[in-house]
PDB file of C-alpha atoms in Angstrom:
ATOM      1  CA  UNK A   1       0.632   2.162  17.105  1.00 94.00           C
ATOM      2  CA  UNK A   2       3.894   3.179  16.686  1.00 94.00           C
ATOM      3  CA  UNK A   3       4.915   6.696  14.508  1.00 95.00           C
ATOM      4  CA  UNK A   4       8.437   7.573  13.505  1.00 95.00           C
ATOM      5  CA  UNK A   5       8.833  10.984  12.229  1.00 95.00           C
ATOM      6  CA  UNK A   6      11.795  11.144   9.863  1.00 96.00           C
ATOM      7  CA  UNK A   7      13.777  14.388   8.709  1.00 96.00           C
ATOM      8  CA  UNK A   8      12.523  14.091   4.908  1.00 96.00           C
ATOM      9  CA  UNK A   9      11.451  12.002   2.275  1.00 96.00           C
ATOM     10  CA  UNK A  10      15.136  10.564   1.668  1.00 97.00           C
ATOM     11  CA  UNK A  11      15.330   9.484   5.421  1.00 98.00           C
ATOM     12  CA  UNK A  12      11.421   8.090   5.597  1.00 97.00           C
ATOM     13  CA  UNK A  13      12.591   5.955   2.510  1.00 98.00           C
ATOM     14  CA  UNK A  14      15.947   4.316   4.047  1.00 98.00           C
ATOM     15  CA  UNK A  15      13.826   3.605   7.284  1.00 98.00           C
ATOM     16  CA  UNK A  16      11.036   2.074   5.485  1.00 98.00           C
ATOM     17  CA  UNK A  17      13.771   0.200   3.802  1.00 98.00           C
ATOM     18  CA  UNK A  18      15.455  -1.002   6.622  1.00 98.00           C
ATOM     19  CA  UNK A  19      11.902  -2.260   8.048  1.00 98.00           C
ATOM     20  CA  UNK A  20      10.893  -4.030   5.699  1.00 98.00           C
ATOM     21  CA  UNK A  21      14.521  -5.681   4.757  1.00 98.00           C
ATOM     22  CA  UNK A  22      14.301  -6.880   8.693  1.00 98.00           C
ATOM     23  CA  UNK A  23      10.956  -8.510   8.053  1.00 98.00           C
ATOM     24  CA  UNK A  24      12.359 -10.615   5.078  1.00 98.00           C
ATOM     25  CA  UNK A  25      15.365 -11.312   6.914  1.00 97.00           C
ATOM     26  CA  UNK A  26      13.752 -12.614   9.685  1.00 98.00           C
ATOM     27  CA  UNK A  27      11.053 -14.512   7.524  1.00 98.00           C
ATOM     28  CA  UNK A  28      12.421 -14.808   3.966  1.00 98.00           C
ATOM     29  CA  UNK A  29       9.149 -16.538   2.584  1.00 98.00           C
ATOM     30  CA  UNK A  30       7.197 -13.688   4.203  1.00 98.00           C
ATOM     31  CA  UNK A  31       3.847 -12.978   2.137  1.00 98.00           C
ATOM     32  CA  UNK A  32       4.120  -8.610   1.158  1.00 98.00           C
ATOM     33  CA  UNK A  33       1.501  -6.524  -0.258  1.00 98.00           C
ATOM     34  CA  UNK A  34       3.244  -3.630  -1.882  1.00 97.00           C
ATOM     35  CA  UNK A  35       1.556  -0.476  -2.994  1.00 95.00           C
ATOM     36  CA  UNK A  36       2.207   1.870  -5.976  1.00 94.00           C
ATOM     37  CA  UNK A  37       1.824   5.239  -6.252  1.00 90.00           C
ATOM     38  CA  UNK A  38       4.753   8.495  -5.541  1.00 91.00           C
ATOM     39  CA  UNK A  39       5.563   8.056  -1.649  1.00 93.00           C
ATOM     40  CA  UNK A  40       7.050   4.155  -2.034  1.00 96.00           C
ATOM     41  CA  UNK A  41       8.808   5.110  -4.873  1.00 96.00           C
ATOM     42  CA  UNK A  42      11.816   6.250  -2.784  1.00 97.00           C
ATOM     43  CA  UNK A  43      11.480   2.934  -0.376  1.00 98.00           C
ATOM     44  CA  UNK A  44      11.371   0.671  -3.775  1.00 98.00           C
ATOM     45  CA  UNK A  45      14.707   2.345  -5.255  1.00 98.00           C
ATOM     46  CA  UNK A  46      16.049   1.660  -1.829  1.00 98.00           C
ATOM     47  CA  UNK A  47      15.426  -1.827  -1.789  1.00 98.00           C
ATOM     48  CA  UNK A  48      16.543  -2.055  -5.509  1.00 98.00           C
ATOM     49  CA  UNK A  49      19.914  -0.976  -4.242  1.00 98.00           C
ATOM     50  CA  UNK A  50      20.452  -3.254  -1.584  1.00 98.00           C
ATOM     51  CA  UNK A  51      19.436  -6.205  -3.881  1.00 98.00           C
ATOM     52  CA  UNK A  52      21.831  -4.963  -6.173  1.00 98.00           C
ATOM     53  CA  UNK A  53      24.308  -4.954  -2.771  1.00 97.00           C
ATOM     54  CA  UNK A  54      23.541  -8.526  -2.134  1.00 97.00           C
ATOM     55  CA  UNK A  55      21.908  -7.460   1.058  1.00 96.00           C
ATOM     56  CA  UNK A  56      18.106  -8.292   0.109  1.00 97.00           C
ATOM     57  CA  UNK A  57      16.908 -11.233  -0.979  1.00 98.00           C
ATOM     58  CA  UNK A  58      13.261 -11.669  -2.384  1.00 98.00           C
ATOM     59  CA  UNK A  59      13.785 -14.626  -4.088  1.00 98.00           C
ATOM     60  CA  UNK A  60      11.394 -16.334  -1.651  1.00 98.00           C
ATOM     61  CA  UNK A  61       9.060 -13.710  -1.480  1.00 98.00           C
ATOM     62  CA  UNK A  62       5.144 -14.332  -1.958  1.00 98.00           C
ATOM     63  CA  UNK A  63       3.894 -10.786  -3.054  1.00 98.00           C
ATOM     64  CA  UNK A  64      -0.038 -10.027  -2.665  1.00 98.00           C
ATOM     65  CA  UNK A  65      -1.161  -7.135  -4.933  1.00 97.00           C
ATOM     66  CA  UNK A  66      -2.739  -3.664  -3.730  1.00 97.00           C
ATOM     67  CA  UNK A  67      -5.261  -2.833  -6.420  1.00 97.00           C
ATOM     68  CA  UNK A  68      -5.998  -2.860 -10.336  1.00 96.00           C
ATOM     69  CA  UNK A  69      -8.466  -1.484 -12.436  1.00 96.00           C
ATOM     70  CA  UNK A  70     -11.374  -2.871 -13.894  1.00 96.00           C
ATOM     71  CA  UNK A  71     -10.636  -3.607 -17.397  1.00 94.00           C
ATOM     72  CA  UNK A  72      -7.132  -3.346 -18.013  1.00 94.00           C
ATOM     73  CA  UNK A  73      -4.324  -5.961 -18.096  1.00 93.00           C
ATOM     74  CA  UNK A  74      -0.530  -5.524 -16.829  1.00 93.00           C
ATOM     75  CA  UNK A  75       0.411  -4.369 -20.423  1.00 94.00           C
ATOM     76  CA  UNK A  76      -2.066  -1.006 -20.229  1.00 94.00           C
ATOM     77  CA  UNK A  77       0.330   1.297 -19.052  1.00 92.00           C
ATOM     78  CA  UNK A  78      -2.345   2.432 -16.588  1.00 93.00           C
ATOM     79  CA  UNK A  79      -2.051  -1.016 -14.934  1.00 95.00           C
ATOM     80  CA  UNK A  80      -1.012  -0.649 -11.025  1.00 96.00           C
ATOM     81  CA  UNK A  81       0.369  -4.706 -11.985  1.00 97.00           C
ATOM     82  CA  UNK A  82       2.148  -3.260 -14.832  1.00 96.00           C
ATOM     83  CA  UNK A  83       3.553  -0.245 -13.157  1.00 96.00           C
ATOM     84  CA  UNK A  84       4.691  -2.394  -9.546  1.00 97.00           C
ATOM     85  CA  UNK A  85       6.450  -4.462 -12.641  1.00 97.00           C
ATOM     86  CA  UNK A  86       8.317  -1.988 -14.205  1.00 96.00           C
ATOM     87  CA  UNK A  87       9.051  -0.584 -10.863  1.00 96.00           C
ATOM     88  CA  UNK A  88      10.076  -3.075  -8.464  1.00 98.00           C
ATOM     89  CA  UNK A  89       9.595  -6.469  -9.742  1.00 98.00           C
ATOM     90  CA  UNK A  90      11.704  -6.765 -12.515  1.00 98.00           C
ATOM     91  CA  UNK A  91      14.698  -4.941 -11.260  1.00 98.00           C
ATOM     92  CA  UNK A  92      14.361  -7.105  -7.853  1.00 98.00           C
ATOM     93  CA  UNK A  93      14.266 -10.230 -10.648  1.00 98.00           C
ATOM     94  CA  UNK A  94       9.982 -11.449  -9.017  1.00 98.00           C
ATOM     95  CA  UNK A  95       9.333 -14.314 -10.702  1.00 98.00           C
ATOM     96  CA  UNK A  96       5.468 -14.277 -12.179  1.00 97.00           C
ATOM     97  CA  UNK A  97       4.676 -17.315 -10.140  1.00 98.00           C
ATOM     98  CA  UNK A  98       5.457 -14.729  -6.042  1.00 98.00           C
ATOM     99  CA  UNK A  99       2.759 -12.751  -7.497  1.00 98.00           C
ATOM    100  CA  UNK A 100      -0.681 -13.088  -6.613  1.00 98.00           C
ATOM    101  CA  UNK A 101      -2.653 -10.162  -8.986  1.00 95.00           C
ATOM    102  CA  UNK A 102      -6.046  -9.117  -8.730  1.00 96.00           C
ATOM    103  CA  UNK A 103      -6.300  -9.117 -12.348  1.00 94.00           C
ATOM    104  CA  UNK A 104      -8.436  -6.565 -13.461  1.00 94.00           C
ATOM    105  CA  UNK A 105      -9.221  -8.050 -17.015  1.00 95.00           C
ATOM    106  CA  UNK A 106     -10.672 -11.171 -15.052  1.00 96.00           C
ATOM    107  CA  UNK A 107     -14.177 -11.790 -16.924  1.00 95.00           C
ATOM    108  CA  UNK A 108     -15.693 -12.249 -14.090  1.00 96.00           C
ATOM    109  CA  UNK A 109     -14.365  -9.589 -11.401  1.00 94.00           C
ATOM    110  CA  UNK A 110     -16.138 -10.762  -8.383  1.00 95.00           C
ATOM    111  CA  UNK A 111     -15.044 -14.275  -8.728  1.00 96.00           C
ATOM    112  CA  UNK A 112     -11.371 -13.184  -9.074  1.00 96.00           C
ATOM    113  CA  UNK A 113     -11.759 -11.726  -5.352  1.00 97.00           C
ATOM    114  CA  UNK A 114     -13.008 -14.232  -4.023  1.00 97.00           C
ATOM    115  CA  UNK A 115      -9.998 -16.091  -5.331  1.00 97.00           C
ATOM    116  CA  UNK A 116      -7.592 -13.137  -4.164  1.00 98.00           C
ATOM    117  CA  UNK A 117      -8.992 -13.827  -0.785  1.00 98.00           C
ATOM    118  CA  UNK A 118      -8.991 -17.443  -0.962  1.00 98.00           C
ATOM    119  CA  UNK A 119      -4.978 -17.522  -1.736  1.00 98.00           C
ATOM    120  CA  UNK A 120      -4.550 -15.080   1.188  1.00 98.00           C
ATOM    121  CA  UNK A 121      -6.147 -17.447   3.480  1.00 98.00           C
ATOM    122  CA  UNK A 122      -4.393 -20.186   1.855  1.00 98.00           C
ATOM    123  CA  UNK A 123      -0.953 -17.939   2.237  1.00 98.00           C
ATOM    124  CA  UNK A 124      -2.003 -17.840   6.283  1.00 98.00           C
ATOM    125  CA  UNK A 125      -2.566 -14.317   5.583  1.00 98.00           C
ATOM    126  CA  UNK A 126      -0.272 -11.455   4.904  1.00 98.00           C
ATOM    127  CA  UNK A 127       3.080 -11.218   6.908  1.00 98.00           C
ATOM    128  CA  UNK A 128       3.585  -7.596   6.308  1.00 98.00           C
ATOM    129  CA  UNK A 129       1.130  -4.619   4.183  1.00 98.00           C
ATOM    130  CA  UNK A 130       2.725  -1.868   3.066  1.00 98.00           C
ATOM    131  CA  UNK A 131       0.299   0.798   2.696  1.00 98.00           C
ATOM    132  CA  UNK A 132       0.213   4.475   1.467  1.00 97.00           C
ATOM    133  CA  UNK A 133      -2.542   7.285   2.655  1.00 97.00           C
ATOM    134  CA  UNK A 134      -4.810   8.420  -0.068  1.00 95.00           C
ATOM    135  CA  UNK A 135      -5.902  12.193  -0.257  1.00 94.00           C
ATOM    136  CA  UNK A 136      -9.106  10.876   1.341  1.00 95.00           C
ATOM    137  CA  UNK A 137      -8.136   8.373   3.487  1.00 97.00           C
ATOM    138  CA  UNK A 138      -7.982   5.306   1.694  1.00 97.00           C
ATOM    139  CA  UNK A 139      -5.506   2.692   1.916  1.00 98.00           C
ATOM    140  CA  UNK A 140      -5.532  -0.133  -0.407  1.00 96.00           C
ATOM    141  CA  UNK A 141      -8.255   1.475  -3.206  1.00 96.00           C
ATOM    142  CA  UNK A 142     -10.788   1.301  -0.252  1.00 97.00           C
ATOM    143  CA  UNK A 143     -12.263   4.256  -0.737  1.00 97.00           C
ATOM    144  CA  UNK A 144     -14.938   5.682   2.008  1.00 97.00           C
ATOM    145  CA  UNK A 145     -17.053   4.551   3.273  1.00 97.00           C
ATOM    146  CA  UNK A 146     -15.406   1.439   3.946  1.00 98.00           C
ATOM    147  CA  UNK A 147     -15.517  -0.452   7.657  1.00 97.00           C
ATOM    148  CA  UNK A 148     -12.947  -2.204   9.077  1.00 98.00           C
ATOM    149  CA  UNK A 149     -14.485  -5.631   7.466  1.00 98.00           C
ATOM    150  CA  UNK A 150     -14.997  -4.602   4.353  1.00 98.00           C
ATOM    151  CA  UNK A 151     -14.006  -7.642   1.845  1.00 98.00           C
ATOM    152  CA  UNK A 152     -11.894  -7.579  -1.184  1.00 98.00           C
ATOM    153  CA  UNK A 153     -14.175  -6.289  -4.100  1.00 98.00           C
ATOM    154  CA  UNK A 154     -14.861  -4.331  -7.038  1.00 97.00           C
ATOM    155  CA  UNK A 155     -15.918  -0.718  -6.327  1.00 96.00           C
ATOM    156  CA  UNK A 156     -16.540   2.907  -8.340  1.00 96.00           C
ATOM    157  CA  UNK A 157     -14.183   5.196  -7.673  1.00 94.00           C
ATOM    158  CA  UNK A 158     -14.338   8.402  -5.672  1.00 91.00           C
ATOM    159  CA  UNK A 159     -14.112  11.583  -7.545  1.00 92.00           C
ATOM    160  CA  UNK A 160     -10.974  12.113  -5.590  1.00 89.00           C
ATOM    161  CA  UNK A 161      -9.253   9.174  -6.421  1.00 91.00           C
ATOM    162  CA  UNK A 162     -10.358   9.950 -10.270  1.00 87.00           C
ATOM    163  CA  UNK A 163      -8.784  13.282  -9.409  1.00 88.00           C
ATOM    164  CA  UNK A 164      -5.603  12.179  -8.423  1.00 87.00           C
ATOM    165  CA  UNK A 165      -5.757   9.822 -11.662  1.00 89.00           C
ATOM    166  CA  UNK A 166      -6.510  12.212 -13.715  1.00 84.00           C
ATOM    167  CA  UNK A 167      -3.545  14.276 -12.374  1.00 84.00           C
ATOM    168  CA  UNK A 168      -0.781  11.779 -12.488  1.00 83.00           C
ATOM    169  CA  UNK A 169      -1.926  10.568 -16.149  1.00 84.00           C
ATOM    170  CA  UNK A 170      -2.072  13.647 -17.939  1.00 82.00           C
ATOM    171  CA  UNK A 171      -4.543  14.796 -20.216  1.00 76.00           C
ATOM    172  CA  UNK A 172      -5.876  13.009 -22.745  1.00 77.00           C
ATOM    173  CA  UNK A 173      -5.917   9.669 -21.267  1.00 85.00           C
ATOM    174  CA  UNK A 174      -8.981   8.081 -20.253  1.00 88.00           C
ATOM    175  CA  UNK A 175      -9.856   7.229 -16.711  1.00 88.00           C
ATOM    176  CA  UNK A 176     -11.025   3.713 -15.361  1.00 91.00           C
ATOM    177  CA  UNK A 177     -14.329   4.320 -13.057  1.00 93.00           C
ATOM    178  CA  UNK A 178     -13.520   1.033 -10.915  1.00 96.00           C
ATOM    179  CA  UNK A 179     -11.104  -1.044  -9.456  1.00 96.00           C
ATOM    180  CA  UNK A 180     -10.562  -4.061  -7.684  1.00 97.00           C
ATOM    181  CA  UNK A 181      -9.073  -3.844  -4.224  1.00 98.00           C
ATOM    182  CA  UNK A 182      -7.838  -6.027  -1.304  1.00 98.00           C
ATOM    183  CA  UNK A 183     -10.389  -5.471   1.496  1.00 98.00           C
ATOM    184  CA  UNK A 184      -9.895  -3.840   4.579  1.00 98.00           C
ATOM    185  CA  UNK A 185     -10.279  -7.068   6.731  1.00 98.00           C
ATOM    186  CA  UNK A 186      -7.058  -8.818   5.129  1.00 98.00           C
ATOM    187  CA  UNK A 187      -5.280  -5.114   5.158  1.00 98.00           C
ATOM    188  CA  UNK A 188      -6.083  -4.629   8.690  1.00 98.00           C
ATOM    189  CA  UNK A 189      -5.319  -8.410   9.849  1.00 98.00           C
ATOM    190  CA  UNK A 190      -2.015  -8.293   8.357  1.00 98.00           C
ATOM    191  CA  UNK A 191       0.539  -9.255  11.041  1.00 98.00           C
ATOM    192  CA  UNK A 192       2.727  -5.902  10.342  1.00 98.00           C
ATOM    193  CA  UNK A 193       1.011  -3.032   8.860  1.00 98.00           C
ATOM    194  CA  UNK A 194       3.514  -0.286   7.690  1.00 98.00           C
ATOM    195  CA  UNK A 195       2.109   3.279   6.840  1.00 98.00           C
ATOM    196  CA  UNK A 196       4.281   5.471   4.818  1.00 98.00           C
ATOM    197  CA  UNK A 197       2.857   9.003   4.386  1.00 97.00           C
ATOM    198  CA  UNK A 198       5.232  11.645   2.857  1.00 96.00           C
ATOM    199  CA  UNK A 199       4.283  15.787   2.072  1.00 95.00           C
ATOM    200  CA  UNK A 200       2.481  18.627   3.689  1.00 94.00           C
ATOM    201  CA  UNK A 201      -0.196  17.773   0.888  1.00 94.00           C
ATOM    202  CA  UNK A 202      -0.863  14.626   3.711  1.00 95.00           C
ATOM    203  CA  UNK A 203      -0.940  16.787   6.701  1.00 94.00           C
ATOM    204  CA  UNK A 204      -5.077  16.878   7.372  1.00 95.00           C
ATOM    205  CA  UNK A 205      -5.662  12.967   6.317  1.00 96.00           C
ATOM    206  CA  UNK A 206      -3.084  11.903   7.702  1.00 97.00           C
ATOM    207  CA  UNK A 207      -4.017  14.147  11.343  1.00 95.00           C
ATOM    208  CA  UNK A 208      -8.077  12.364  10.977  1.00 96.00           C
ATOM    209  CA  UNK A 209      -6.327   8.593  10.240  1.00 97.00           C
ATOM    210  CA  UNK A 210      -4.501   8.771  13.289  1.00 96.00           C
ATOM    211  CA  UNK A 211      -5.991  11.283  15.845  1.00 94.00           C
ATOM    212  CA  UNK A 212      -9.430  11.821  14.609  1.00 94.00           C
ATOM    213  CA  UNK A 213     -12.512   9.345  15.040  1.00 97.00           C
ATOM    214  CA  UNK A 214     -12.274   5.734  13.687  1.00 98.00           C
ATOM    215  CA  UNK A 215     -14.612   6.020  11.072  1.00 98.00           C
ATOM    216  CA  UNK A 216     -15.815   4.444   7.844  1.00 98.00           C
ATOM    217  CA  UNK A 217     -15.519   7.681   5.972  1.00 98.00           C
ATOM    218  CA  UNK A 218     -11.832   8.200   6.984  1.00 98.00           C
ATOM    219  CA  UNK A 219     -10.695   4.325   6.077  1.00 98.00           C
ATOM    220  CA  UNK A 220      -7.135   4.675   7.324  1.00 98.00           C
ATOM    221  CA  UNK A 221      -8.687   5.511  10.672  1.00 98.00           C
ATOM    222  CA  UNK A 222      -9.493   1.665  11.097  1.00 98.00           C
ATOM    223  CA  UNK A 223      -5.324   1.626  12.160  1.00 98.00           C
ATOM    224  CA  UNK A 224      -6.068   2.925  14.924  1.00 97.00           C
ATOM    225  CA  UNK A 225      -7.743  -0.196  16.267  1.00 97.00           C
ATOM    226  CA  UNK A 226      -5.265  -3.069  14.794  1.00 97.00           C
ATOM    227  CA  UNK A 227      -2.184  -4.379  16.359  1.00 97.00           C
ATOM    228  CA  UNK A 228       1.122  -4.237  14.963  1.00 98.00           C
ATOM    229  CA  UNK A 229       0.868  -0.853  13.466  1.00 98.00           C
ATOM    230  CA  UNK A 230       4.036   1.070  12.399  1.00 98.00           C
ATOM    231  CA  UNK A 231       3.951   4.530  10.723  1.00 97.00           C
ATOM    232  CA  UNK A 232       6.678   6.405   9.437  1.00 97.00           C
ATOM    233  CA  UNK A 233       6.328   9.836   7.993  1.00 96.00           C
ATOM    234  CA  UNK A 234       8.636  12.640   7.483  1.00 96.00           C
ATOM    235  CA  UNK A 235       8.155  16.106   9.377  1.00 95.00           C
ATOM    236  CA  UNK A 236       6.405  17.773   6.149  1.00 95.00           C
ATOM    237  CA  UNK A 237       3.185  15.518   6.629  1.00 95.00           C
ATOM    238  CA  UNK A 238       3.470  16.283  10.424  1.00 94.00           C
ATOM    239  CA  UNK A 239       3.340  20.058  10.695  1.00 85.00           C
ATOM    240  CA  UNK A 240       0.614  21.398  12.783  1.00 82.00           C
ATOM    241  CA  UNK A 241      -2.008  19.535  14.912  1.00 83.00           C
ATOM    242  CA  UNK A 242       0.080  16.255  14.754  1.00 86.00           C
ATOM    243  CA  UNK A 243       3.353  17.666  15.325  1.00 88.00           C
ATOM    244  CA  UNK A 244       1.931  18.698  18.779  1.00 86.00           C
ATOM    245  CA  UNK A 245       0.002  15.461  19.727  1.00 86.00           C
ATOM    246  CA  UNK A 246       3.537  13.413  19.197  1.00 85.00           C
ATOM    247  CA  UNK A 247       5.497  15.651  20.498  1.00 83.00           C
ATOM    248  CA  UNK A 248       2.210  15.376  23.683  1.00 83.00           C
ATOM    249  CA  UNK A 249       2.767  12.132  23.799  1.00 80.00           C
ATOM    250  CA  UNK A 250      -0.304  10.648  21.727  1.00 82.00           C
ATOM    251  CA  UNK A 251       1.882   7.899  19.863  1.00 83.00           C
ATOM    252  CA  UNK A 252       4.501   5.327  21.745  1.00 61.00           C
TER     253      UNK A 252
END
């Protein structure tokens, strides 16, 4: 495992952009899982940019989605699909046919993963995940417990993910119990797995993913044991007990 502590979020967001413009470089058709939520959003302008520059291609891209939640379609503006859209996709001009959803209006949820995992297979797995750090350790929506082989599937949400949703939504808008998310096994088998953690709000989870015991109830931990792993996170997320195991040596 590799960690890269960066001054701030502005920094942590040109670095994760220059690591993941090197992996499409050096494989242009590379299959990407990209994640939504407020740390990529500084790594997805980034990228918008140098597209915009003529210095990033996706055009041969084969994107893998994160997450959705049960019941809604891209259009619901609570859609993870619709918001990755709005966000990324259509300024970096994704055609509909890179993207591989986990469609969360599918009428029959459990047959749609098995699907999702069947194109990943299919794909010869993913080239590259980008993943965030939930408040509890999740990456993906795998919420703990969750092993290091857990599959892609439908699962209720933890009140602390429904927390966070019902934070970033506002009030007044009603909150989806489940969602559908890629499993830890294709997550953690993903050739390069890049962890972007930004905040002091990260600084416990983020200590127990990477320094504490690999365990189900701390998903993220499960890094600890792949190959491949890079994490970059800026100094507010690294105050404390992790400043002073990288600075001991812990990470190389």
């Amino acid at each position: 495992m590799k960690v890269i502590v960066t001054a701030d979020a502005n920094a942590l967001a040109q670095q994760a952009a220059d690591y993941v413009v090197a992996a499409v470089q050096a494989k242009p058709d590379s299959t990407i899982v990209f994640p939504t939520g407020k740390t990529p959003v500084g790594l997805y302008k980034e990228l918008i940019a140098r597209y915009q520059a003529g210095t990033f291609d996706p055009s041969q891209l084969r994107i893998f989605l994160l997450d959705e939640y049960v019941g809604v379609g891209p259009a619901d503006p609570r859609s993870l699909h619709g918001w990755l859209q709005r966000e990324l996709f259509t300024p970096l001009t994704i055609r509909p046919e890179q993207v591989t959803p986990l469609p969360g209006d599918a009428t029959d949820p459990d047959a749609a993963c098995r699907e999702y995992e069947a194109a990943v297979h299919a794909a010869g797995g993913f080239d590259l995940a980008i993943l965030g750090l939930g408040p509890n350790g999740h990456i993906g929506y795998n919420d703990p417990p969750a092993a290091g082989d857990a599959p892609t599937r439908v699962l209720q949400l933890s009140q602390s993910s429904l927390d966070t949703c019902a934070r970033d939504w506002g009030a007044g808008v009603a909150l989806l119990p489940q969602a559908i998310t890629a499993g830890m096994d294709l997550l953690l088998g993903a050739r390069q797995k890049l962890l972007i953690v930004s905040g002091e709000s990260k600084q416990q989870i983020l200590y127990k993913s990477l320094v504490g015991p690999v365990t189900p109830n701390v998903p993220a931990s499960y890094l600890q044991q792949a190959e491949g792993v890079t994490v970059l996170v800026d100094k507010a997320a690294t105050r404390g007990a992790l400043a002073a195991a990288i600075a001991g040596g812990a990470f190389h």
